[in-house]
PDB file of C-alpha atoms in Angstrom:
ATOM      1  CA  THR A   1      10.638  15.199 -28.187  1.00  0.00           C
ATOM      2  CA  THR A   2      10.456  13.586 -24.634  1.00  0.00           C
ATOM      3  CA  GLU A   3      13.182  14.431 -22.182  1.00  0.00           C
ATOM      4  CA  ILE A   4      14.118  12.049 -19.405  1.00  0.00           C
ATOM      5  CA  TYR A   5      15.671  13.164 -16.220  1.00  0.00           C
ATOM      6  CA  THR A   6      16.608  11.113 -13.252  1.00  0.00           C
ATOM      7  CA  LEU A   7      15.708  12.556  -9.984  1.00  0.00           C
ATOM      8  CA  SER A   8      15.812  11.338  -6.382  1.00  0.00           C
ATOM      9  CA  LEU A   9      12.545  10.841  -4.710  1.00  0.00           C
ATOM     10  CA  HIS A  10      13.001  13.876  -2.514  1.00  0.00           C
ATOM     11  CA  ASP A  11      13.490  16.146  -5.684  1.00  0.00           C
ATOM     12  CA  ALA A  12      10.515  14.564  -7.501  1.00  0.00           C
ATOM     13  CA  LEU A  13       7.883  14.571  -5.024  1.00  0.00           C
ATOM     14  CA  PRO A  14       7.309  18.429  -5.020  1.00  0.00           C
ATOM     15  CA  ILE A  15       7.308  18.455  -9.060  1.00  0.00           C
ATOM     16  CA  CYS A  16       4.857  15.323  -9.028  1.00  0.00           C
ATOM     17  CA  LYS A  17       2.648  17.379  -6.628  1.00  0.00           C
ATOM     18  CA  LEU A  18       2.815  20.584  -8.602  1.00  0.00           C
ATOM     19  CA  ILE A  19       1.834  18.401 -11.859  1.00  0.00           C
ATOM     20  CA  CYS A  20      -1.219  16.774  -9.902  1.00  0.00           C
ATOM     21  CA  SER A  21      -2.421  20.125  -8.698  1.00  0.00           C
ATOM     22  CA  ALA A  22      -2.385  21.641 -12.328  1.00  0.00           C
ATOM     23  CA  GLY A  23      -4.161  18.733 -13.771  1.00  0.00           C
ATOM     24  CA  THR A  24      -1.874  18.592 -16.679  1.00  0.00           C
ATOM     25  CA  MET A  25       0.828  16.267 -17.653  1.00  0.00           C
ATOM     26  CA  PRO A  26       3.888  17.768 -19.565  1.00  0.00           C
ATOM     27  CA  LEU A  27       6.074  15.602 -22.070  1.00  0.00           C
ATOM     28  CA  VAL A  28       8.670  15.151 -19.407  1.00  0.00           C
ATOM     29  CA  HIS A  29       9.256  12.214 -17.574  1.00  0.00           C
ATOM     30  CA  ALA A  30      11.128  11.948 -14.300  1.00  0.00           C
ATOM     31  CA  GLN A  31      12.856   8.562 -13.376  1.00  0.00           C
ATOM     32  CA  LEU A  32      12.634   8.274  -9.586  1.00  0.00           C
ATOM     33  CA  GLN A  33      16.002   7.027  -8.202  1.00  0.00           C
ATOM     34  CA  LYS A  34      15.832   5.021  -5.182  1.00  0.00           C
ATOM     35  CA  PRO A  35      18.114   6.473  -2.310  1.00  0.00           C
ATOM     36  CA  LYS A  36      21.220   4.140  -1.649  1.00  0.00           C
ATOM     37  CA  GLY A  37      21.006   1.870   1.336  1.00  0.00           C
ATOM     38  CA  SER A  38      17.284   2.583   2.040  1.00  0.00           C
ATOM     39  CA  HIS A  39      13.916   3.872   0.958  1.00  0.00           C
ATOM     40  CA  MET A  40      12.527   7.172   2.292  1.00  0.00           C
ATOM     41  CA  PHE A  41       9.518   5.287   4.007  1.00  0.00           C
ATOM     42  CA  GLU A  42       9.539   2.640   6.501  1.00  0.00           C
ATOM     43  CA  LEU A  43       6.094   0.905   6.956  1.00  0.00           C
ATOM     44  CA  TYR A  44       5.639  -1.342  10.312  1.00  0.00           C
ATOM     45  CA  THR A  45       2.642  -3.458   9.429  1.00  0.00           C
ATOM     46  CA  SER A  46       0.786  -6.685   9.594  1.00  0.00           C
ATOM     47  CA  SER A  47      -1.609  -8.489   7.102  1.00  0.00           C
ATOM     48  CA  THR A  48      -4.798  -6.769   8.154  1.00  0.00           C
ATOM     49  CA  PRO A  49      -7.373  -4.434   6.569  1.00  0.00           C
ATOM     50  CA  ASN A  50      -5.981  -1.495   8.251  1.00  0.00           C
ATOM     51  CA  GLY A  51      -2.361  -2.609   7.395  1.00  0.00           C
ATOM     52  CA  TRP A  52      -3.340  -2.903   3.869  1.00  0.00           C
ATOM     53  CA  LYS A  53      -4.735   0.634   3.783  1.00  0.00           C
ATOM     54  CA  ALA A  54      -1.246   1.923   4.131  1.00  0.00           C
ATOM     55  CA  SER A  55       0.726  -0.437   1.849  1.00  0.00           C
ATOM     56  CA  VAL A  56      -2.161  -0.109  -0.872  1.00  0.00           C
ATOM     57  CA  ALA A  57      -1.535   3.519  -0.669  1.00  0.00           C
ATOM     58  CA  LEU A  58       1.952   3.401  -0.769  1.00  0.00           C
ATOM     59  CA  GLU A  59       1.889   0.990  -3.864  1.00  0.00           C
ATOM     60  CA  GLU A  60      -0.659   3.045  -5.781  1.00  0.00           C
ATOM     61  CA  MET A  61       1.334   6.129  -5.357  1.00  0.00           C
ATOM     62  CA  GLN A  62       4.313   4.028  -6.500  1.00  0.00           C
ATOM     63  CA  LEU A  63       6.703   5.045  -3.336  1.00  0.00           C
ATOM     64  CA  PRO A  64       9.417   2.820  -2.381  1.00  0.00           C
ATOM     65  CA  TYR A  65       9.379   1.978   1.061  1.00  0.00           C
ATOM     66  CA  ASP A  66      10.862  -0.779   3.370  1.00  0.00           C
ATOM     67  CA  VAL A  67       8.639  -3.359   5.226  1.00  0.00           C
ATOM     68  CA  HIS A  68       8.863  -4.366   8.813  1.00  0.00           C
ATOM     69  CA  SER A  69       6.492  -7.094   9.595  1.00  0.00           C
ATOM     70  CA  ILE A  70       5.036  -6.787  13.025  1.00  0.00           C
ATOM     71  CA  ASN A  71       4.004 -10.101  14.650  1.00  0.00           C
ATOM     72  CA  LEU A  72       0.637  -9.416  16.478  1.00  0.00           C
ATOM     73  CA  MET A  73       0.862 -12.816  18.220  1.00  0.00           C
ATOM     74  CA  GLU A  74       4.022 -12.072  19.750  1.00  0.00           C
ATOM     75  CA  GLN A  75       2.714  -8.709  21.064  1.00  0.00           C
ATOM     76  CA  GLU A  76       5.621  -6.935  18.910  1.00  0.00           C
ATOM     77  CA  GLN A  77       3.285  -3.882  18.709  1.00  0.00           C
ATOM     78  CA  LYS A  78       3.547  -3.521  22.384  1.00  0.00           C
ATOM     79  CA  THR A  79       7.359  -3.480  22.593  1.00  0.00           C
ATOM     80  CA  PRO A  80       9.047  -0.019  23.967  1.00  0.00           C
ATOM     81  CA  ALA A  81      10.580   0.497  20.319  1.00  0.00           C
ATOM     82  CA  PHE A  82       7.067   0.225  18.670  1.00  0.00           C
ATOM     83  CA  LEU A  83       5.263   2.361  21.344  1.00  0.00           C
ATOM     84  CA  ALA A  84       7.939   4.937  20.829  1.00  0.00           C
ATOM     85  CA  ARG A  85       6.348   5.388  17.251  1.00  0.00           C
ATOM     86  CA  ASN A  86       2.724   4.812  18.196  1.00  0.00           C
ATOM     87  CA  PRO A  87       1.757   5.043  21.857  1.00  0.00           C
ATOM     88  CA  ASN A  88      -1.571   3.375  21.238  1.00  0.00           C
ATOM     89  CA  GLY A  89       0.405   0.190  20.145  1.00  0.00           C
ATOM     90  CA  ARG A  90      -1.360  -0.480  17.068  1.00  0.00           C
ATOM     91  CA  ILE A  91      -0.262  -1.152  13.438  1.00  0.00           C
ATOM     92  CA  PRO A  92       0.394   0.416  10.804  1.00  0.00           C
ATOM     93  CA  VAL A  93       3.161   3.063  11.553  1.00  0.00           C
ATOM     94  CA  LEU A  94       4.993   4.845   8.763  1.00  0.00           C
ATOM     95  CA  VAL A  95       8.245   6.601   9.222  1.00  0.00           C
ATOM     96  CA  ASP A  96       9.230   9.370   6.748  1.00  0.00           C
ATOM     97  CA  LYS A  97      12.743   9.259   6.982  1.00  0.00           C
ATOM     98  CA  ASP A  98      13.128  12.375   4.772  1.00  0.00           C
ATOM     99  CA  GLU A  99      11.216  14.183   7.483  1.00  0.00           C
ATOM    100  CA  ASP A 100      13.736  13.620  10.337  1.00  0.00           C
ATOM    101  CA  ASN A 101      12.118  10.059  11.088  1.00  0.00           C
ATOM    102  CA  PHE A 102       8.699  11.523  11.631  1.00  0.00           C
ATOM    103  CA  ALA A 103       6.353   8.773  12.603  1.00  0.00           C
ATOM    104  CA  VAL A 104       2.631   8.710  11.492  1.00  0.00           C
ATOM    105  CA  PHE A 105       0.291   6.280  13.197  1.00  0.00           C
ATOM    106  CA  GLU A 106      -3.486   5.428  12.370  1.00  0.00           C
ATOM    107  CA  SER A 107      -4.236   4.062   9.050  1.00  0.00           C
ATOM    108  CA  GLY A 108      -6.277   6.945   7.693  1.00  0.00           C
ATOM    109  CA  ALA A 109      -3.950   9.285   8.856  1.00  0.00           C
ATOM    110  CA  ILE A 110      -1.056   7.585   6.876  1.00  0.00           C
ATOM    111  CA  MET A 111      -3.191   7.501   3.790  1.00  0.00           C
ATOM    112  CA  LEU A 112      -4.001  11.351   4.071  1.00  0.00           C
ATOM    113  CA  TYR A 113      -0.179  12.173   5.007  1.00  0.00           C
ATOM    114  CA  LEU A 114       0.890  10.614   1.775  1.00  0.00           C
ATOM    115  CA  ALA A 115      -1.831  11.886  -0.332  1.00  0.00           C
ATOM    116  CA  GLU A 116      -1.101  15.380   0.808  1.00  0.00           C
ATOM    117  CA  LYS A 117       2.585  14.847   0.629  1.00  0.00           C
ATOM    118  CA  THR A 118       2.567  13.518  -3.069  1.00  0.00           C
ATOM    119  CA  GLY A 119      -0.538  15.357  -4.384  1.00  0.00           C
ATOM    120  CA  GLN A 120      -2.027  11.934  -5.570  1.00  0.00           C
ATOM    121  CA  PHE A 121      -5.530  10.652  -4.907  1.00  0.00           C
ATOM    122  CA  ILE A 122      -7.081  13.698  -3.216  1.00  0.00           C
ATOM    123  CA  PRO A 123      -8.292  16.591  -5.033  1.00  0.00           C
ATOM    124  CA  SER A 124      -6.644  19.949  -4.579  1.00  0.00           C
ATOM    125  CA  ASP A 125      -9.907  21.916  -4.288  1.00  0.00           C
ATOM    126  CA  ALA A 126     -11.202  22.421  -0.781  1.00  0.00           C
ATOM    127  CA  LYS A 127     -14.628  20.869  -1.697  1.00  0.00           C
ATOM    128  CA  GLY A 128     -13.303  17.898  -3.142  1.00  0.00           C
ATOM    129  CA  ARG A 129     -10.579  17.379  -0.640  1.00  0.00           C
ATOM    130  CA  SER A 130     -13.408  17.511   2.014  1.00  0.00           C
ATOM    131  CA  GLN A 131     -15.561  15.086   0.242  1.00  0.00           C
ATOM    132  CA  VAL A 132     -12.707  12.545   0.182  1.00  0.00           C
ATOM    133  CA  ILE A 133     -11.821  12.876   3.767  1.00  0.00           C
ATOM    134  CA  GLN A 134     -15.639  12.366   4.870  1.00  0.00           C
ATOM    135  CA  TRP A 135     -15.603   9.055   2.996  1.00  0.00           C
ATOM    136  CA  LEU A 136     -12.362   8.287   4.592  1.00  0.00           C
ATOM    137  CA  MET A 137     -13.563   9.104   8.072  1.00  0.00           C
ATOM    138  CA  PHE A 138     -16.764   7.027   6.945  1.00  0.00           C
ATOM    139  CA  GLN A 139     -14.624   4.056   6.792  1.00  0.00           C
ATOM    140  CA  MET A 140     -12.545   4.828   9.889  1.00  0.00           C
ATOM    141  CA  GLY A 141     -15.600   5.484  12.021  1.00  0.00           C
ATOM    142  CA  GLY A 142     -18.038   2.978  10.768  1.00  0.00           C
ATOM    143  CA  VAL A 143     -17.077   0.309   8.068  1.00  0.00           C
ATOM    144  CA  GLY A 144     -13.653  -0.703  10.005  1.00  0.00           C
ATOM    145  CA  PRO A 145     -14.897  -0.680  13.692  1.00  0.00           C
ATOM    146  CA  MET A 146     -18.405  -2.700  12.735  1.00  0.00           C
ATOM    147  CA  MET A 147     -16.603  -5.176  10.579  1.00  0.00           C
ATOM    148  CA  GLY A 148     -13.887  -5.627  13.163  1.00  0.00           C
ATOM    149  CA  GLN A 149     -16.439  -6.220  15.814  1.00  0.00           C
ATOM    150  CA  ALA A 150     -18.155  -8.554  13.444  1.00  0.00           C
ATOM    151  CA  ASN A 151     -15.037 -10.552  13.041  1.00  0.00           C
ATOM    152  CA  VAL A 152     -14.552 -10.752  16.863  1.00  0.00           C
ATOM    153  CA  PHE A 153     -17.937 -12.416  17.691  1.00  0.00           C
ATOM    154  CA  TYR A 154     -18.392 -14.218  14.473  1.00  0.00           C
ATOM    155  CA  ARG A 155     -14.689 -15.668  14.103  1.00  0.00           C
ATOM    156  CA  TYR A 156     -12.706 -15.207  17.102  1.00  0.00           C
ATOM    157  CA  PHE A 157     -14.644 -15.131  20.389  1.00  0.00           C
ATOM    158  CA  PRO A 158     -14.567 -18.344  22.193  1.00  0.00           C
ATOM    159  CA  GLU A 159     -18.235 -17.986  23.015  1.00  0.00           C
ATOM    160  CA  LYS A 160     -20.932 -17.505  20.204  1.00  0.00           C
ATOM    161  CA  ILE A 161     -23.014 -14.735  21.404  1.00  0.00           C
ATOM    162  CA  GLN A 162     -25.720 -14.537  18.509  1.00  0.00           C
ATOM    163  CA  PRO A 163     -27.428 -11.097  19.405  1.00  0.00           C
ATOM    164  CA  ALA A 164     -23.946  -9.643  19.150  1.00  0.00           C
ATOM    165  CA  ILE A 165     -22.989 -11.313  16.004  1.00  0.00           C
ATOM    166  CA  GLU A 166     -26.343 -10.189  14.589  1.00  0.00           C
ATOM    167  CA  ARG A 167     -25.939  -6.594  15.768  1.00  0.00           C
ATOM    168  CA  TYR A 168     -22.447  -6.132  14.060  1.00  0.00           C
ATOM    169  CA  GLN A 169     -23.157  -7.834  10.880  1.00  0.00           C
ATOM    170  CA  LYS A 170     -26.582  -5.999  10.416  1.00  0.00           C
ATOM    171  CA  GLU A 171     -24.742  -2.706  10.771  1.00  0.00           C
ATOM    172  CA  GLY A 172     -22.044  -3.680   8.415  1.00  0.00           C
ATOM    173  CA  ARG A 173     -24.647  -4.527   5.929  1.00  0.00           C
ATOM    174  CA  ARG A 174     -26.434  -1.094   6.446  1.00  0.00           C
ATOM    175  CA  LEU A 175     -23.015   0.709   6.029  1.00  0.00           C
ATOM    176  CA  PHE A 176     -22.424  -1.315   2.787  1.00  0.00           C
ATOM    177  CA  GLU A 177     -26.089  -0.015   1.689  1.00  0.00           C
ATOM    178  CA  VAL A 178     -24.858   3.472   2.115  1.00  0.00           C
ATOM    179  CA  LEU A 179     -21.708   2.701  -0.157  1.00  0.00           C
ATOM    180  CA  ASP A 180     -23.898   1.247  -2.693  1.00  0.00           C
ATOM    181  CA  THR A 181     -26.261   4.308  -2.792  1.00  0.00           C
ATOM    182  CA  GLN A 182     -23.229   6.577  -3.136  1.00  0.00           C
ATOM    183  CA  LEU A 183     -21.716   4.280  -5.883  1.00  0.00           C
ATOM    184  CA  ALA A 184     -25.001   4.350  -7.862  1.00  0.00           C
ATOM    185  CA  LYS A 185     -24.279   8.073  -8.660  1.00  0.00           C
ATOM    186  CA  HIS A 186     -20.371   7.785  -9.148  1.00  0.00           C
ATOM    187  CA  GLU A 187     -17.894   5.234 -10.494  1.00  0.00           C
ATOM    188  CA  PHE A 188     -15.925   5.809  -7.256  1.00  0.00           C
ATOM    189  CA  LEU A 189     -16.922   7.283  -3.968  1.00  0.00           C
ATOM    190  CA  VAL A 190     -15.976  10.885  -5.056  1.00  0.00           C
ATOM    191  CA  GLY A 191     -15.888  10.888  -8.656  1.00  0.00           C
ATOM    192  CA  ASP A 192     -11.943   9.952  -9.338  1.00  0.00           C
ATOM    193  CA  TYR A 193     -10.474   6.871  -7.634  1.00  0.00           C
ATOM    194  CA  SER A 194      -8.990   8.310  -4.299  1.00  0.00           C
ATOM    195  CA  ILE A 195      -7.701   7.267  -0.804  1.00  0.00           C
ATOM    196  CA  ALA A 196     -11.301   6.902   0.327  1.00  0.00           C
ATOM    197  CA  ASP A 197     -11.822   4.236  -2.275  1.00  0.00           C
ATOM    198  CA  MET A 198      -8.617   2.553  -1.091  1.00  0.00           C
ATOM    199  CA  ALA A 199      -9.496   2.553   2.628  1.00  0.00           C
ATOM    200  CA  ASN A 200     -13.290   1.362   2.311  1.00  0.00           C
ATOM    201  CA  TRP A 201     -12.110  -1.264  -0.240  1.00  0.00           C
ATOM    202  CA  CYS A 202      -9.464  -2.683   2.189  1.00  0.00           C
ATOM    203  CA  TRP A 203     -12.208  -3.582   4.353  1.00  0.00           C
ATOM    204  CA  VAL A 204     -15.422  -4.291   2.105  1.00  0.00           C
ATOM    205  CA  ARG A 205     -13.280  -6.918   0.178  1.00  0.00           C
ATOM    206  CA  THR A 206     -13.190  -9.129   3.374  1.00  0.00           C
ATOM    207  CA  TYR A 207     -17.123  -9.271   3.593  1.00  0.00           C
ATOM    208  CA  GLU A 208     -17.109 -12.831   3.556  1.00  0.00           C
ATOM    209  CA  TRP A 209     -14.757 -13.257   6.553  1.00  0.00           C
ATOM    210  CA  SER A 210     -17.307 -10.927   8.535  1.00  0.00           C
ATOM    211  CA  GLY A 211     -20.133 -12.861   7.544  1.00  0.00           C
ATOM    212  CA  ILE A 212     -21.681  -9.717   5.845  1.00  0.00           C
ATOM    213  CA  ASP A 213     -24.287 -10.485   2.907  1.00  0.00           C
ATOM    214  CA  ILE A 214     -23.630  -8.247  -0.077  1.00  0.00           C
ATOM    215  CA  SER A 215     -26.491  -9.716  -2.356  1.00  0.00           C
ATOM    216  CA  GLY A 216     -28.347  -6.870  -4.154  1.00  0.00           C
ATOM    217  CA  LEU A 217     -25.670  -4.440  -3.788  1.00  0.00           C
ATOM    218  CA  ASP A 218     -24.606  -4.315  -7.327  1.00  0.00           C
ATOM    219  CA  ASN A 219     -22.982  -0.807  -7.512  1.00  0.00           C
ATOM    220  CA  LEU A 220     -20.771  -1.959  -4.460  1.00  0.00           C
ATOM    221  CA  VAL A 221     -19.981  -5.140  -6.116  1.00  0.00           C
ATOM    222  CA  ARG A 222     -19.085  -3.308  -9.335  1.00  0.00           C
ATOM    223  CA  TRP A 223     -16.845  -0.869  -7.348  1.00  0.00           C
ATOM    224  CA  LYS A 224     -15.200  -3.807  -5.550  1.00  0.00           C
ATOM    225  CA  ASN A 225     -14.208  -5.658  -8.467  1.00  0.00           C
ATOM    226  CA  SER A 226     -13.113  -2.681 -10.351  1.00  0.00           C
ATOM    227  CA  ILE A 227     -10.433  -1.918  -7.613  1.00  0.00           C
ATOM    228  CA  GLU A 228      -9.609  -5.589  -7.204  1.00  0.00           C
ATOM    229  CA  ALA A 229      -8.508  -5.446 -10.827  1.00  0.00           C
ATOM    230  CA  ARG A 230      -5.951  -2.763 -10.308  1.00  0.00           C
ATOM    231  CA  PRO A 231      -2.506  -4.558  -9.836  1.00  0.00           C
ATOM    232  CA  LEU A 232      -0.929  -1.962  -7.419  1.00  0.00           C
ATOM    233  CA  ALA A 233      -4.033  -2.509  -5.243  1.00  0.00           C
ATOM    234  CA  ARG A 234      -3.717  -6.177  -5.256  1.00  0.00           C
ATOM    235  CA  LYS A 235      -0.146  -5.918  -4.671  1.00  0.00           C
ATOM    236  CA  GLY A 236      -0.776  -3.806  -1.588  1.00  0.00           C
ATOM    237  CA  THR A 237      -2.875  -6.572   0.113  1.00  0.00           C
ATOM    238  CA  GLN A 238      -0.045  -9.079  -0.010  1.00  0.00           C
ATOM    239  CA  VAL A 239       1.999  -6.872   2.433  1.00  0.00           C
ATOM    240  CA  PRO A 240       3.810  -7.938   4.469  1.00  0.00           C
ATOM    241  CA  ASP A 241       2.822 -11.519   3.482  1.00  0.00           C
ATOM    242  CA  LYS A 242      -0.040 -13.775   2.660  1.00  0.00           C
ATOM    243  CA  ILE A 243      -1.582 -15.312   5.716  1.00  0.00           C
ATOM    244  CA  ASP A 244      -3.803 -18.730   6.049  1.00  0.00           C
ATOM    245  CA  LYS A 245      -7.133 -18.435   7.871  1.00  0.00           C
ATOM    246  CA  GLU A 246      -6.252 -21.017  10.486  1.00  0.00           C
ATOM    247  CA  THR A 247      -3.166 -18.872  11.626  1.00  0.00           C
ATOM    248  CA  LEU A 248      -5.361 -15.855  11.498  1.00  0.00           C
ATOM    249  CA  VAL A 249      -7.965 -17.297  13.652  1.00  0.00           C
ATOM    250  CA  GLN A 250      -5.415 -18.728  16.309  1.00  0.00           C
ATOM    251  CA  GLY A 251      -3.730 -15.272  16.441  1.00  0.00           C
ATOM    252  CA  ALA A 252      -6.983 -13.198  16.646  1.00  0.00           C
ATOM    253  CA  GLN A 253      -8.231 -15.755  19.458  1.00  0.00           C
ATOM    254  CA  THR A 254      -5.074 -15.101  21.386  1.00  0.00           C
ATOM    255  CA  ILE A 255      -5.332 -11.331  21.232  1.00  0.00           C
ATOM    256  CA  VAL A 256      -9.289 -11.056  22.035  1.00  0.00           C
ATOM    257  CA  THR A 257      -8.886 -13.451  25.057  1.00  0.00           C
ATOM    258  CA  ARG A 258      -5.700 -11.928  26.381  1.00  0.00           C
TER     259      ARG A 258
END
């Protein structure tokens, strides 16, 4: 028979972590009970690939959270209150109220914090964990920065500097080819679906906006579409809200020329 228990998220997380690390699922179902008044996590974010990385992770891990939409055009990420949580003045920021309002900034650090706290979407063995972190760093040190610069020169900068546009689009394509080669050997980047897949996908899915060609990268396209088909991943990309292209361009132009 199946026994059903109602637990708070605080009590359930250690149990979920233990189950995930054991690799088995007993016939016991825990109903997570939302704390009254507010959730354990608060997310300060905007509709950008880096912002989506945090919200996709939260959604995929099915962790309840409160969203605080940060208006980048109004420079809300530069206010004293925000800088107290992230001295670098960038979104996203996660606040863990269960850990004395512990603030985590940098999108990759947020994903790793959540994965390690819950035991989800990261292997428990040292080798597997390292492999996931390597591909997470690949996104943070390569895919994100190169696509971000492609966006600046291709979409936002008032002058069209063609050598700069080509430089970042070509480097973005090269990084996509690295992903494609890895995905020829695995369904996901490191065997099972992980935070590394979420992080890279949040950027790769915007390839058209960066002007990067993905023709011939069949493994990458297959992988991208398979994650796009995940309801919780898609839901995470709607946080904090949808944004139209015209508003995005206007806001980004304001930021890069300021």
